[in-house]
Coordinates of C-alpha atoms in Angstrom, one line a residue:
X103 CA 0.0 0.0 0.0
X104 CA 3.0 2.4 0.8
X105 CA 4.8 1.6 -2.7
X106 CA 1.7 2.6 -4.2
X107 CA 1.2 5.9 -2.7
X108 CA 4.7 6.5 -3.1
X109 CA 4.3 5.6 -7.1
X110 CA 1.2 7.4 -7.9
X111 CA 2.8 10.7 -5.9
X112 CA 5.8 10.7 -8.2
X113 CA 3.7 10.2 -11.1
X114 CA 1.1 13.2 -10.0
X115 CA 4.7 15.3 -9.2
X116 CA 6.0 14.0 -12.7
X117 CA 2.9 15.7 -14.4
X118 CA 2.5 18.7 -12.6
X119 CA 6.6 18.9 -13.4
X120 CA 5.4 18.3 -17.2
X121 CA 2.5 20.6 -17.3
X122 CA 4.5 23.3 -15.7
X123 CA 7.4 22.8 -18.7
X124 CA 4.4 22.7 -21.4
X125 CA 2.7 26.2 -20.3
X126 CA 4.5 29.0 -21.1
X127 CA 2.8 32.6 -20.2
X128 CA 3.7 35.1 -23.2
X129 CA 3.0 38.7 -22.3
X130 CA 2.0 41.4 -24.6
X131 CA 5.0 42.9 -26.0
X132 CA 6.5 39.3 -26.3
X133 CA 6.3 36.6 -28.8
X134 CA 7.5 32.8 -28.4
X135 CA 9.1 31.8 -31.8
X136 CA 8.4 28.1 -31.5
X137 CA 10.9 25.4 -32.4
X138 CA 9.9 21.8 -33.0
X139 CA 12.3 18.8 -33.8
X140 CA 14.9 21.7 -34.9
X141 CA 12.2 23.3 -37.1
X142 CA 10.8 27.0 -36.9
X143 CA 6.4 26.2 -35.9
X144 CA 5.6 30.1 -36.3
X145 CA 5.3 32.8 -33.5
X146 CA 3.0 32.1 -30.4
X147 CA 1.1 34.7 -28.1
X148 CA 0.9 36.4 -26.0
X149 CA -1.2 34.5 -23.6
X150 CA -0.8 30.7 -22.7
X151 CA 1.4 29.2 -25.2
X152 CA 1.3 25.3 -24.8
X153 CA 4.7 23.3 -25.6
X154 CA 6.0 19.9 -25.7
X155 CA 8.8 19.9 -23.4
X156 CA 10.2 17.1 -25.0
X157 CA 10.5 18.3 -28.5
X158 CA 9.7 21.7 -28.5
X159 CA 12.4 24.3 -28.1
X160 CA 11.3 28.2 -27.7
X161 CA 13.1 31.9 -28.3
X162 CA 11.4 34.8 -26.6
X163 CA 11.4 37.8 -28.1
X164 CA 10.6 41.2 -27.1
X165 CA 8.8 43.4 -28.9
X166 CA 9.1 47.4 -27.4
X167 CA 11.6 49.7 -28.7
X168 CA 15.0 49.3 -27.4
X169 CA 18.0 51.6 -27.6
X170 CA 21.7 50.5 -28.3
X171 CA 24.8 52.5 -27.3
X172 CA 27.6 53.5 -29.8
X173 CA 31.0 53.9 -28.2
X174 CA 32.9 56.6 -29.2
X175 CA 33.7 56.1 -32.5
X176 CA 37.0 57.6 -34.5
X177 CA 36.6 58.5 -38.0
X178 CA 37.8 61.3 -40.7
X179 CA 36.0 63.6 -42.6
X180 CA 36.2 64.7 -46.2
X181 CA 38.3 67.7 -45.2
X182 CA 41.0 65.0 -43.5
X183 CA 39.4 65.8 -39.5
X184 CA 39.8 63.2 -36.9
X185 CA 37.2 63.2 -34.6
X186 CA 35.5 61.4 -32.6
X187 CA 31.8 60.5 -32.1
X188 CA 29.3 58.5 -30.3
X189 CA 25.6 57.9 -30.7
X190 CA 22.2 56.2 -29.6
X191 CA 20.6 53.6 -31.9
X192 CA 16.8 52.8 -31.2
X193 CA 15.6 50.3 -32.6
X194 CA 12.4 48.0 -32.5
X195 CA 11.8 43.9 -33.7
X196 CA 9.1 44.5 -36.7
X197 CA 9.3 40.3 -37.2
X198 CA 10.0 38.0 -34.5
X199 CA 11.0 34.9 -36.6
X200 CA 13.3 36.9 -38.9
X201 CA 15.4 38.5 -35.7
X202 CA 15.9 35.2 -34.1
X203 CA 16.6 33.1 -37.5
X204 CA 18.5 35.9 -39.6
X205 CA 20.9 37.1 -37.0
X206 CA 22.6 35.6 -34.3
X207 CA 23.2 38.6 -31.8
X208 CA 21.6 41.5 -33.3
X209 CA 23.3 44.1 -30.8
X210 CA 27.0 42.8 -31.5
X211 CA 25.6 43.0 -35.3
X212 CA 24.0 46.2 -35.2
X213 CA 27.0 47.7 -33.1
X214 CA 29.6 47.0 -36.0
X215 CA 27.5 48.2 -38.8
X216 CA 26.9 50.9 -36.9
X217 CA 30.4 51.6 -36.6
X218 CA 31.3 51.0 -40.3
X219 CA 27.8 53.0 -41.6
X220 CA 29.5 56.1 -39.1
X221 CA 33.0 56.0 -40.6
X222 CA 31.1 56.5 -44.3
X223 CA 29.0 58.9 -43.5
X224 CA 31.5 61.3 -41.8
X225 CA 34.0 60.6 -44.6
X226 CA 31.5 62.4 -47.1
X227 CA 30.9 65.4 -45.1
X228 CA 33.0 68.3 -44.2
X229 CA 34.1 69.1 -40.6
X230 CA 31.5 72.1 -40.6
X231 CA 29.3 70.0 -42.3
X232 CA 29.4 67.3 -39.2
X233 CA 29.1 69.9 -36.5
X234 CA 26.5 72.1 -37.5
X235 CA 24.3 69.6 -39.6
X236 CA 23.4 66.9 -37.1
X237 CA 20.1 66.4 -38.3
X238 CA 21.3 66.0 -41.5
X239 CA 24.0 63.2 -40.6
X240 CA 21.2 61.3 -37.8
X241 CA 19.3 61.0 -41.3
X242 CA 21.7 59.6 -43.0
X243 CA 22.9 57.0 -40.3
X244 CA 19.6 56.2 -39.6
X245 CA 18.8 55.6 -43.4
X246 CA 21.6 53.4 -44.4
X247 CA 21.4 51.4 -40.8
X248 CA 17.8 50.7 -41.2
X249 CA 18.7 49.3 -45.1
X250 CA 21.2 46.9 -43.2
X251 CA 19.1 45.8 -40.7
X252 CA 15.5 45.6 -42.7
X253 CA 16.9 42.3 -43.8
X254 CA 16.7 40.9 -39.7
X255 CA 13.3 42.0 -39.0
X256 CA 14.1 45.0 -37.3
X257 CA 13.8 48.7 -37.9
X258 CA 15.9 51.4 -36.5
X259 CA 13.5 54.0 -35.6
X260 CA 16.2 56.8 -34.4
X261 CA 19.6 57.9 -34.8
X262 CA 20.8 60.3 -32.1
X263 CA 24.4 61.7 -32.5
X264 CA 25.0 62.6 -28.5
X265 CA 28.5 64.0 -28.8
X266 CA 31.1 65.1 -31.4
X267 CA 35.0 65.8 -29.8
X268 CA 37.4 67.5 -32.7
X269 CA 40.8 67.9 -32.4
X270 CA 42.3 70.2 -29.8
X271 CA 43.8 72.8 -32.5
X272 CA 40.7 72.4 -33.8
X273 CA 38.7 73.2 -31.5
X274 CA 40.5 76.3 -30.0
X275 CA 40.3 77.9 -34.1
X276 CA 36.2 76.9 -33.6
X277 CA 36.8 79.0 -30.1
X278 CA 38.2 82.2 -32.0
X279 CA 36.0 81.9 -34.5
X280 CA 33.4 82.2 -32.4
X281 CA 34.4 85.3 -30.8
X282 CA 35.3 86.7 -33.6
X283 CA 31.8 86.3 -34.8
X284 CA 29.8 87.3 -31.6
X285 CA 32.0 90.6 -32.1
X286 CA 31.3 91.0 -35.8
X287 CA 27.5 91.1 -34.4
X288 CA 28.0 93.0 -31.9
X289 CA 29.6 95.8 -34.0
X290 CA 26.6 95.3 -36.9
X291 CA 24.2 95.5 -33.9
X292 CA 25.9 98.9 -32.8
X293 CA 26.2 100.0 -36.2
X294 CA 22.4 99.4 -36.7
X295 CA 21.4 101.1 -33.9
X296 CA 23.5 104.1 -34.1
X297 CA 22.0 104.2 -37.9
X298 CA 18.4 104.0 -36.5
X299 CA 18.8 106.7 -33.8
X300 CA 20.3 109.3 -36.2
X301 CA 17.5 108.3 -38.6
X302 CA 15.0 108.8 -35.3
X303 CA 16.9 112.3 -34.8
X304 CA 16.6 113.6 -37.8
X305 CA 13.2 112.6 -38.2
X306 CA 12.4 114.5 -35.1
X307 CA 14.3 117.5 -36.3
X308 CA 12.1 117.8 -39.6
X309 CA 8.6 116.8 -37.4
X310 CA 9.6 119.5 -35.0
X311 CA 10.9 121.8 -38.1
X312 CA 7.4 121.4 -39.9
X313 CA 5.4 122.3 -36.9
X314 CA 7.5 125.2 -35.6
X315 CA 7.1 126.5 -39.6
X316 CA 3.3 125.8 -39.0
X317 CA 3.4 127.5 -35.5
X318 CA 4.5 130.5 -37.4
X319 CA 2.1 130.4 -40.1
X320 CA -0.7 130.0 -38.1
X321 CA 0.9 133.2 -35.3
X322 CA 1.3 135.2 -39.0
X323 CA -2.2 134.5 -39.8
X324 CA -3.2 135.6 -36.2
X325 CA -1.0 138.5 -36.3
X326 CA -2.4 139.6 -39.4
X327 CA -6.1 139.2 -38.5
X328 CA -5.5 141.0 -35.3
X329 CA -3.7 143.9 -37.3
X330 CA -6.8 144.2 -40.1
X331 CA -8.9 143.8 -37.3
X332 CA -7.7 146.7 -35.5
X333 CA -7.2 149.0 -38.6
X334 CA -11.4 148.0 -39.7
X335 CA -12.0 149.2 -35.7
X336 CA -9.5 152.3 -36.3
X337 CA -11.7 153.2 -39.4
X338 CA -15.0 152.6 -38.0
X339 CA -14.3 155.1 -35.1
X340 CA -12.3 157.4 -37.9
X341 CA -15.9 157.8 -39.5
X342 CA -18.1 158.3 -36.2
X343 CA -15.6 161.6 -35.5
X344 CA -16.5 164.7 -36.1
X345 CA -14.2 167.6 -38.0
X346 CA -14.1 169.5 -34.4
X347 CA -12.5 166.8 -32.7
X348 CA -10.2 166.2 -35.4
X349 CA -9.1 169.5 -35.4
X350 CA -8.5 169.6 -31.7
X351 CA -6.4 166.6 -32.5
X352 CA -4.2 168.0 -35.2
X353 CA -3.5 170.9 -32.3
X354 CA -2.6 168.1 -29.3
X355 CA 0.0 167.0 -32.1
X356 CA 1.3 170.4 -33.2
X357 CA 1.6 170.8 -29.6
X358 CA 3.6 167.9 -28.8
X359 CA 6.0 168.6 -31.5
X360 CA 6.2 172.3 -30.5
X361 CA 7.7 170.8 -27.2
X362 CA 10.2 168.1 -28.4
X363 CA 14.1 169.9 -27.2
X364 CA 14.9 169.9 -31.1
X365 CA 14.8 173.5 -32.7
X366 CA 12.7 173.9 -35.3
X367 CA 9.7 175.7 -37.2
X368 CA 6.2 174.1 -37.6
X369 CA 4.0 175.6 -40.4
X370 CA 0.9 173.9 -41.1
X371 CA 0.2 174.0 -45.0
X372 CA -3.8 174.4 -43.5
X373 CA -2.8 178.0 -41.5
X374 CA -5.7 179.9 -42.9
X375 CA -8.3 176.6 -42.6
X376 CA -7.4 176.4 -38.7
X377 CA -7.3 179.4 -38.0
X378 CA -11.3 179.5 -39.2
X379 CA -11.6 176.0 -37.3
X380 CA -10.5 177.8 -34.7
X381 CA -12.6 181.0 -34.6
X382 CA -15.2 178.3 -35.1
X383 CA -14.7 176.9 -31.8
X384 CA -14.9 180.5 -29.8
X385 CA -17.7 180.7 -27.5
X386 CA -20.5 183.2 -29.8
X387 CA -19.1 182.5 -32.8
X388 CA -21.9 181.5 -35.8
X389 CA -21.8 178.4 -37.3
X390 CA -21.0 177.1 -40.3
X391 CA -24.2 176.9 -41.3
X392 CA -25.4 180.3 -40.1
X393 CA -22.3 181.8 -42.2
X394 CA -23.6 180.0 -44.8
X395 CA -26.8 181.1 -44.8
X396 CA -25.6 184.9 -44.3
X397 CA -23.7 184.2 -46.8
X398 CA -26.5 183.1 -49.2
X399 CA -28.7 186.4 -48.3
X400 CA -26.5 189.1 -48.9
X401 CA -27.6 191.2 -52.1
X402 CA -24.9 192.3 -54.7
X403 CA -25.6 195.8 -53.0
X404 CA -24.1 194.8 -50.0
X405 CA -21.4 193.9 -51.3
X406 CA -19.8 197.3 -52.3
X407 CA -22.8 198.1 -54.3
X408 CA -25.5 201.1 -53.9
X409 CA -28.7 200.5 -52.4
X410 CA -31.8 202.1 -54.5
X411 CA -35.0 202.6 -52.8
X412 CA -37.7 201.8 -54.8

């Protein structure tokens, strides 16, 4: 009874030992490529993926983008440059059956192409050209690595040049270069702005040139309204005055050149008409119309003639 329990509990261990080797759990960025008897079955998964243990072999592959680091590589450029370079591949497993039967180690693979695929590409560019167009040359890496590696079932997604070390006489010409340049801007930027400030300068000068010209106009204009404005009022007054007061006028002014310390002799051409303004003035003295009017009734007779009685 013992030997019998102790056979039938190795046989229950025995095929929980074999189920456990025939269940394989594939997650879902893996694949199982499956092996039977030495031949490729296919891909399995993910999920439960059921095997003989006896004759089946599997590979697991994983299917998320991975990255691979370049050492620093040493190569030349078309201008005769050593330099020195290293990089970031990534890459991602399009076909799982391809990367495990078409390559053997697809990093140690991909790591010496990428060395060789560096090397040409920085022999056909310039050493300007390989500092200053990175894009350019991550293109081209990428381009010619994924043509090398299409054939394994994977494609390189990125190329990512991380850092580029020129020579040390090199790199101190790049140093004055530079400064030579950031001073050649900064003398164009002075140039410019001393250029738009004397532009801004003389702009002001003719702004403030046109409106003092228009300040004067317009002070002209004034001027000259004000002056004809003055001589209309000096002219309407002029005609409300009578000849007496103009008279007594032309005397205030005979009167104040009569004073000045100068010597001289006033004679006014209109003696005789005064001197009648004058008497016309006198307190008792007739008109000018009652002269007139005695004037109008005298008779020839009066005049030097006889009179004759009727």
């Amino acid at each position: 009874m013992i030997v019998v329990e102790i056979v039938g509990g190795l046989v229950g261990a025995s095929l929980l030992a074999a189920f456990g080797f025939s269940v394989r759990i594939v997650r879902e960025y893996q694949r199982v490529v499956l092996f039977r008897l030495g031949r490729s079955m296919g891909i399995k998964g993910p999920g439960l993926v059921f095997i003989n243990p006896i004759t089946d072999r599997t590979s697991l592959v994983d299917l998320r983008e991975r990255f691979l680091e370049i050492p620093q590589q040493t190569a030349i450029t078309q201008d005769n440059a050593s330099i020195s370079i290293d990089f970031i591949i990534f890459y991602k497993v399009m076909d799982p059956a391809m990367s495990v039967l078409e390559v053997q180690n697809f990093a140690a693979a991909a790591q010496n192409v990428a060395a060789t695929t560096l090397r040409s590409v920085v022999g056909d560019m310039a050493l300007d050209d390989v500092l200053s167009k990175r894009e350019e040359m991550n293109a081209s890496l990428r381009i010619r690595l994924d043509d090398v590696t299409e054939r394994w079932g994977v494609r390189v997604t990125t190329v990512e040049v991380r850092e580029v070390n020129p020579p040390a006489g090199v790199l101190e010409a790049m140093t004055r270069q530079m400064s030579a340049e950031r001073t050649r801007r900064a003398v164009i930027t002075e140039a410019q702005g001393q250029r738009e400030a004397a532009v801004t300068l003389a702009e002001g000068n003719r702004q403030a040139a046109i409106l003092g010209a228009e300040g004067e106009r317009q002070a002209a204009i004034l001027r000259a309204e004000g002056l004809a404005a003055g001589l209309e009022k000096i002219a309407v007054v002029g005609r409300g005055l009578d000849t007496n007061t103009m008279r007594l006028q032309y005397l205030e002014t005979l009167k104040d050149v009569g004073t000045a310390p100068s010597t001289k002799i006033v004679v006014p051409m209109e003696l005789g008409g005064l001197i009648g303004g004058l008497q016309a003035l006198l307190p008792g003295a007739p008109s000018d119309n009652a002269m007139t009017a005695g004037n109008g009734s005298r008779t020839p007779e009066s005049n030097g003639g006889v009179d004759r009685l009727p």
